[in-house]
One Martini backbone bead per residue (centre of mass of N, CA, C, O) as a GRO file, in nm:
protein
  100
    1MET     BB    1  -0.672  -1.656  -5.652
    2PRO     BB    2  -0.606  -1.756  -5.370
    3GLU     BB    3  -0.721  -1.962  -5.153
    4SER     BB    4  -0.633  -1.719  -4.952
    5PHE     BB    5  -0.725  -1.390  -4.800
    6PHE     BB    6  -0.711  -1.052  -4.712
    7GLN     BB    7  -1.005  -0.878  -4.611
    8VAL     BB    8  -1.148  -0.545  -4.666
    9ILE     BB    9  -1.420  -0.364  -4.539
   10ALA     BB   10  -1.507  -0.038  -4.602
   11ARG     BB   11  -1.665   0.277  -4.454
   12TYR     BB   12  -1.763   0.583  -4.583
   13GLN     BB   13  -1.850   0.920  -4.460
   14PRO     BB   14  -1.875   1.221  -4.571
   15ARG     BB   15  -1.870   1.519  -4.526
   16GLU     BB   16  -2.045   1.783  -4.598
   17GLY     BB   17  -1.906   1.831  -4.934
   18GLN     BB   18  -1.665   1.596  -4.958
   19LEU     BB   19  -1.707   1.357  -5.185
   20GLU     BB   20  -1.543   1.451  -5.419
   21THR     BB   21  -1.263   1.465  -5.277
   22VAL     BB   22  -1.241   1.177  -5.182
   23LEU     BB   23  -1.258   1.032  -5.445
   24GLY     BB   24  -0.999   1.173  -5.546
   25LEU     BB   25  -0.819   1.034  -5.321
   26LEU     BB   26  -0.883   0.749  -5.365
   27ALA     BB   27  -0.750   0.742  -5.670
   28GLU     BB   28  -0.465   0.790  -5.533
   29LEU     BB   29  -0.474   0.524  -5.361
   30THR     BB   30  -0.524   0.317  -5.535
   31ALA     BB   31  -0.279   0.349  -5.733
   32ALA     BB   32  -0.075   0.279  -5.507
   33THR     BB   33  -0.182   0.025  -5.397
   34ARG     BB   34  -0.176  -0.164  -5.671
   35ARG     BB   35   0.159  -0.175  -5.623
   36GLU     BB   36   0.160  -0.336  -5.419
   37PRO     BB   37   0.282  -0.679  -5.361
   38ALA     BB   38   0.008  -0.756  -5.169
   39CYS     BB   39  -0.181  -0.676  -5.359
   40LEU     BB   40  -0.484  -0.804  -5.534
   41SER     BB   41  -0.705  -0.558  -5.452
   42PHE     BB   42  -0.864  -0.207  -5.518
   43GLU     BB   43  -1.194  -0.103  -5.434
   44TYR     BB   44  -1.440   0.130  -5.517
   45PHE     BB   45  -1.783   0.262  -5.395
   46ARG     BB   46  -2.118   0.361  -5.432
   47ASN     BB   47  -2.369   0.332  -5.282
   48VAL     BB   48  -2.710   0.271  -5.363
   49GLU     BB   49  -2.869   0.351  -5.091
   50ASN     BB   50  -2.617   0.541  -5.026
   51PRO     BB   51  -2.433   0.765  -5.207
   52GLU     BB   52  -2.266   0.910  -4.951
   53GLU     BB   53  -2.132   0.627  -4.958
   54ILE     BB   54  -1.836   0.448  -4.911
   55VAL     BB   55  -1.696   0.132  -5.067
   56ILE     BB   56  -1.420  -0.072  -4.963
   57VAL     BB   57  -1.224  -0.340  -5.152
   58GLU     BB   58  -0.970  -0.526  -4.992
   59CYS     BB   59  -0.684  -0.707  -5.111
   60PHE     BB   60  -0.445  -0.954  -4.956
   61VAL     BB   61  -0.261  -1.206  -4.900
   62ASP     BB   62  -0.230  -1.083  -4.599
   63ALA     BB   63  -0.202  -0.935  -4.302
   64ALA     BB   64   0.095  -0.850  -4.362
   65GLY     BB   65   0.020  -0.675  -4.625
   66PHE     BB   66  -0.163  -0.497  -4.472
   67ALA     BB   67   0.039  -0.380  -4.267
   68ALA     BB   68   0.196  -0.263  -4.499
   69HIS     BB   69  -0.005  -0.059  -4.596
   70ARG     BB   70  -0.041   0.109  -4.328
   71GLU     BB   71   0.286   0.204  -4.366
   72ALA     BB   72   0.259   0.362  -4.607
   73GLU     BB   73   0.300   0.649  -4.727
   74HIS     BB   74   0.050   0.699  -4.872
   75PHE     BB   75  -0.150   0.623  -4.654
   76THR     BB   76  -0.065   0.859  -4.461
   77ARG     BB   77  -0.093   1.095  -4.669
   78ILE     BB   78  -0.388   1.032  -4.788
   79GLY     BB   79  -0.560   0.869  -4.572
   80VAL     BB   80  -0.496   1.008  -4.282
   81GLU     BB   81  -0.450   1.330  -4.363
   82GLN     BB   82  -0.696   1.361  -4.589
   83ILE     BB   83  -0.951   1.188  -4.544
   84VAL     BB   84  -1.020   1.145  -4.244
   85PRO     BB   85  -1.096   1.467  -4.198
   86LEU     BB   86  -1.360   1.403  -4.420
   87LEU     BB   87  -1.501   1.260  -4.212
   88GLN     BB   88  -1.775   1.125  -4.000
   89ALA     BB   89  -1.743   0.821  -4.093
   90ARG     BB   90  -1.605   0.488  -4.001
   91SER     BB   91  -1.558   0.139  -4.123
   92SER     BB   92  -1.458  -0.214  -4.044
   93SER     BB   93  -1.375  -0.539  -4.203
   94LYS     BB   94  -1.218  -0.835  -4.115
   95VAL     BB   95  -1.095  -1.113  -4.345
   96VAL     BB   96  -1.068  -1.439  -4.417
   97ALA     BB   97  -1.084  -1.565  -4.736
   98THR     BB   98  -1.256  -1.844  -4.908
   99PRO     BB   99  -1.327  -1.951  -5.201
  100VAL     BB  100  -1.607  -2.140  -5.334
   0.00000   0.00000   0.00000
């Protein structure tokens, strides 16, 4: 990892009955995102305390790399058009991270 990087932690709560569909779509989005030049890592997990919640941890070289991700065709096609309509709630935090 570089000295600092742009990190996003997102939380998705799928609508009832949509968890498996969202997880499948996230697998597609993850594969495409990992091929982006500015992507350092892109991982998603099920929350241990609330298995219906998905936590996504994204790391990009910088804020511009994250902005490019949000403009990517696969982000619009999979993330915005397919995943977002299946969610009842979502939130995210963005930070510039510096490993210690």
